[in-house]
Tab-separated table of C-alpha atoms in Angstrom:
chain	number	residue	atom	x	y	z
R	17	GLY	CA	131.494	-121.528	-23.516
R	18	ASN	CA	133.213	-123.436	-20.759
R	19	VAL	CA	133.494	-127.210	-20.812
R	20	LEU	CA	133.573	-128.646	-17.306
R	21	GLY	CA	133.617	-132.299	-16.358
R	22	VAL	CA	134.248	-134.558	-13.401
R	23	LEU	CA	137.371	-136.698	-13.583
R	24	ARG	CA	138.600	-138.844	-10.686
R	25	GLY	CA	136.424	-136.937	-8.230
R	26	MET	CA	137.602	-133.474	-9.363
R	27	VAL	CA	135.923	-130.855	-11.553
R	28	VAL	CA	138.242	-130.159	-14.499
R	29	GLU	CA	137.983	-127.514	-17.230
R	30	TYR	CA	138.634	-128.529	-20.829
R	31	CYS	CA	139.416	-126.583	-24.014
R	32	PRO	CA	136.119	-126.283	-25.931
R	33	SER	CA	137.710	-126.994	-29.318
R	34	THR	CA	140.188	-129.778	-28.503
R	35	LEU	CA	138.770	-131.058	-25.190
R	36	ALA	CA	142.316	-130.993	-23.817
R	37	PRO	CA	142.325	-130.450	-20.035
R	38	LEU	CA	143.158	-126.871	-19.034
R	39	GLY	CA	143.296	-127.396	-15.285
R	40	MET	CA	141.557	-128.315	-12.071
R	41	VAL	CA	138.563	-126.276	-10.966
R	42	VAL	CA	137.468	-128.111	-7.798
R	43	SER	CA	139.603	-130.568	-5.835
R	44	ARG	CA	138.430	-133.946	-4.558
R	45	ASP	CA	138.195	-132.839	-0.934
R	46	GLU	CA	136.075	-129.815	-1.822
R	47	LEU	CA	133.724	-131.822	-4.063
R	48	ARG	CA	133.267	-134.778	-1.681
R	49	ASP	CA	129.585	-135.254	-0.703
R	50	ARG	CA	128.520	-132.092	-2.552
R	51	ARG	CA	126.382	-131.279	-5.568
R	52	VAL	CA	127.314	-128.907	-8.405
R	53	ALA	CA	124.824	-126.433	-9.885
R	54	VAL	CA	125.165	-123.808	-12.609
R	55	VAL	CA	122.917	-120.843	-11.761
R	56	ASP	CA	121.912	-118.294	-14.429
R	57	GLY	CA	124.495	-119.752	-16.826
R	58	ASP	CA	127.561	-118.288	-15.097
R	59	VAL	CA	127.451	-119.065	-11.357
R	60	LEU	CA	129.013	-122.384	-10.372
R	61	VAL	CA	127.752	-123.415	-6.910
R	62	LEU	CA	128.805	-126.338	-4.714
R	63	TYR	CA	126.228	-127.302	-2.089
R	64	SER	CA	125.018	-130.206	0.019
R	65	ASP	CA	121.444	-131.315	0.617
R	66	GLY	CA	120.364	-130.436	4.129
R	67	SER	CA	123.120	-127.865	4.638
R	68	SER	CA	122.759	-124.100	4.720
R	69	SER	CA	126.317	-123.541	3.440
R	70	ALA	CA	127.529	-123.339	-0.139
R	71	THR	CA	130.604	-122.366	-2.130
R	72	VAL	CA	130.660	-120.208	-5.265
R	73	VAL	CA	133.479	-121.237	-7.600
R	74	GLN	CA	134.660	-117.879	-8.927
R	75	PRO	CA	135.800	-117.755	-12.565
R	76	ASN	CA	139.006	-116.109	-13.709
R	77	GLU	CA	138.909	-112.707	-15.422
R	78	ASP	CA	138.872	-114.376	-18.853
R	79	GLY	CA	135.811	-116.443	-17.908
R	80	SER	CA	137.673	-119.714	-17.451
R	81	TYR	CA	137.361	-121.582	-14.170
R	82	TRP	CA	140.675	-123.398	-13.764
R	83	ARG	CA	142.805	-121.973	-11.005
R	84	LYS	CA	144.873	-118.894	-11.734
R	85	VAL	CA	146.464	-116.364	-9.390
R	86	VAL	CA	145.441	-112.692	-9.857
R	87	ARG	CA	142.022	-110.985	-9.727
R	88	ASN	CA	141.346	-107.233	-9.935
R	89	LYS	CA	138.731	-105.046	-8.196
R	90	VAL	CA	136.165	-105.259	-11.006
R	91	HIS	CA	136.475	-109.018	-10.936
R	92	ARG	CA	135.997	-109.084	-7.146
R	93	MET	CA	132.779	-107.038	-7.549
R	94	ARG	CA	131.479	-109.672	-9.996
R	95	GLU	CA	132.381	-112.330	-7.443
R	96	MET	CA	130.219	-110.607	-4.817
R	97	ARG	CA	127.265	-110.575	-7.245
R	98	ARG	CA	127.731	-114.322	-7.884
R	99	VAL	CA	127.730	-114.991	-4.127
R	100	ALA	CA	124.440	-113.076	-3.839
R	101	LYS	CA	122.937	-115.159	-6.678
R	102	ALA	CA	124.118	-118.358	-4.971
R	103	LYS	CA	122.449	-117.283	-1.711
R	104	ASP	CA	119.189	-116.610	-3.543
R	105	PHE	CA	119.473	-119.992	-5.281
R	106	LEU	CA	119.963	-121.837	-1.972
R	107	ARG	CA	117.093	-119.996	-0.295
R	108	ASP	CA	114.777	-120.877	-3.202
R	109	THR	CA	116.012	-124.438	-3.729
R	110	LEU	CA	116.448	-125.609	-0.150
R	111	GLY	CA	113.813	-123.386	1.452
R	112	LEU	CA	116.249	-122.055	4.059
R	113	ASP	CA	116.299	-118.480	5.322
R	114	ASP	CA	119.800	-118.413	6.774
R	115	VAL	CA	122.478	-119.563	4.302
R	116	HIS	CA	126.263	-119.207	4.393
R	117	VAL	CA	128.162	-118.983	1.084
R	118	LEU	CA	131.935	-119.034	0.616
R	119	SER	CA	133.975	-118.367	-2.522
R	120	SER	CA	136.428	-120.832	-3.995
R	121	TYR	CA	139.291	-119.705	-6.198
R	122	GLY	CA	143.083	-119.955	-6.541
R	123	PRO	CA	145.891	-119.409	-5.967
R	124	TYR	CA	147.606	-122.735	-5.687
R	125	LYS	CA	149.894	-123.084	-2.698
R	126	THR	CA	152.482	-125.143	-4.574
R	127	SER	CA	154.154	-125.217	-7.956
R	128	ALA	CA	154.026	-129.026	-8.169
R	129	GLY	CA	153.345	-130.317	-11.660
R	130	THR	CA	150.316	-132.345	-10.557
R	131	VAL	CA	146.989	-131.290	-9.091
R	132	MET	CA	146.176	-134.642	-7.538
R	133	GLY	CA	147.207	-133.639	-4.007
R	134	LEU	CA	146.040	-130.011	-4.067
R	135	SER	CA	142.949	-128.665	-2.337
R	136	THR	CA	140.670	-125.915	-3.613
R	137	ARG	CA	138.498	-125.988	-0.490
R	138	ALA	CA	137.031	-122.572	0.249
R	139	LEU	CA	138.294	-120.908	3.410
R	140	ASP	CA	136.189	-118.680	5.608
R	141	PRO	CA	138.228	-115.491	6.193
R	142	ARG	CA	136.420	-114.994	9.518
R	143	ALA	CA	137.370	-118.440	10.837
R	144	ALA	CA	140.261	-118.903	13.235
R	145	PRO	CA	143.425	-120.204	11.551
R	146	GLU	CA	144.266	-123.867	12.060
R	147	PRO	CA	147.287	-124.480	14.280
R	148	SER	CA	150.503	-125.400	12.457
R	149	SER	CA	151.966	-128.805	13.101
């Protein structure tokens, strides 16, 4: 199975046999003031108490969670099922009828050798783009 842990405010995935870090799963800014839940053993959900929004951290095709680049159509269908499970979880756990769930996954926007300054924050595809500075 997957070995996930929190290190310096980030969720990191580790090799199950050596516990060597494989890569960042959730960045500091995305994890700030949020809880992490594993639903049905394979759905990783980030949520906040008192909020109707959540983020599903989508795994890679091989089942790992650290950020990689490419996903295929079958994998995207699985992602949609995980989002539905996360919505059901939030409705049951928080008692809210109207919930909003985003997906969080790669790709990285830089090839820098460190993940410390990167963000994995989920983006709403329906939201207006932020102006460039």
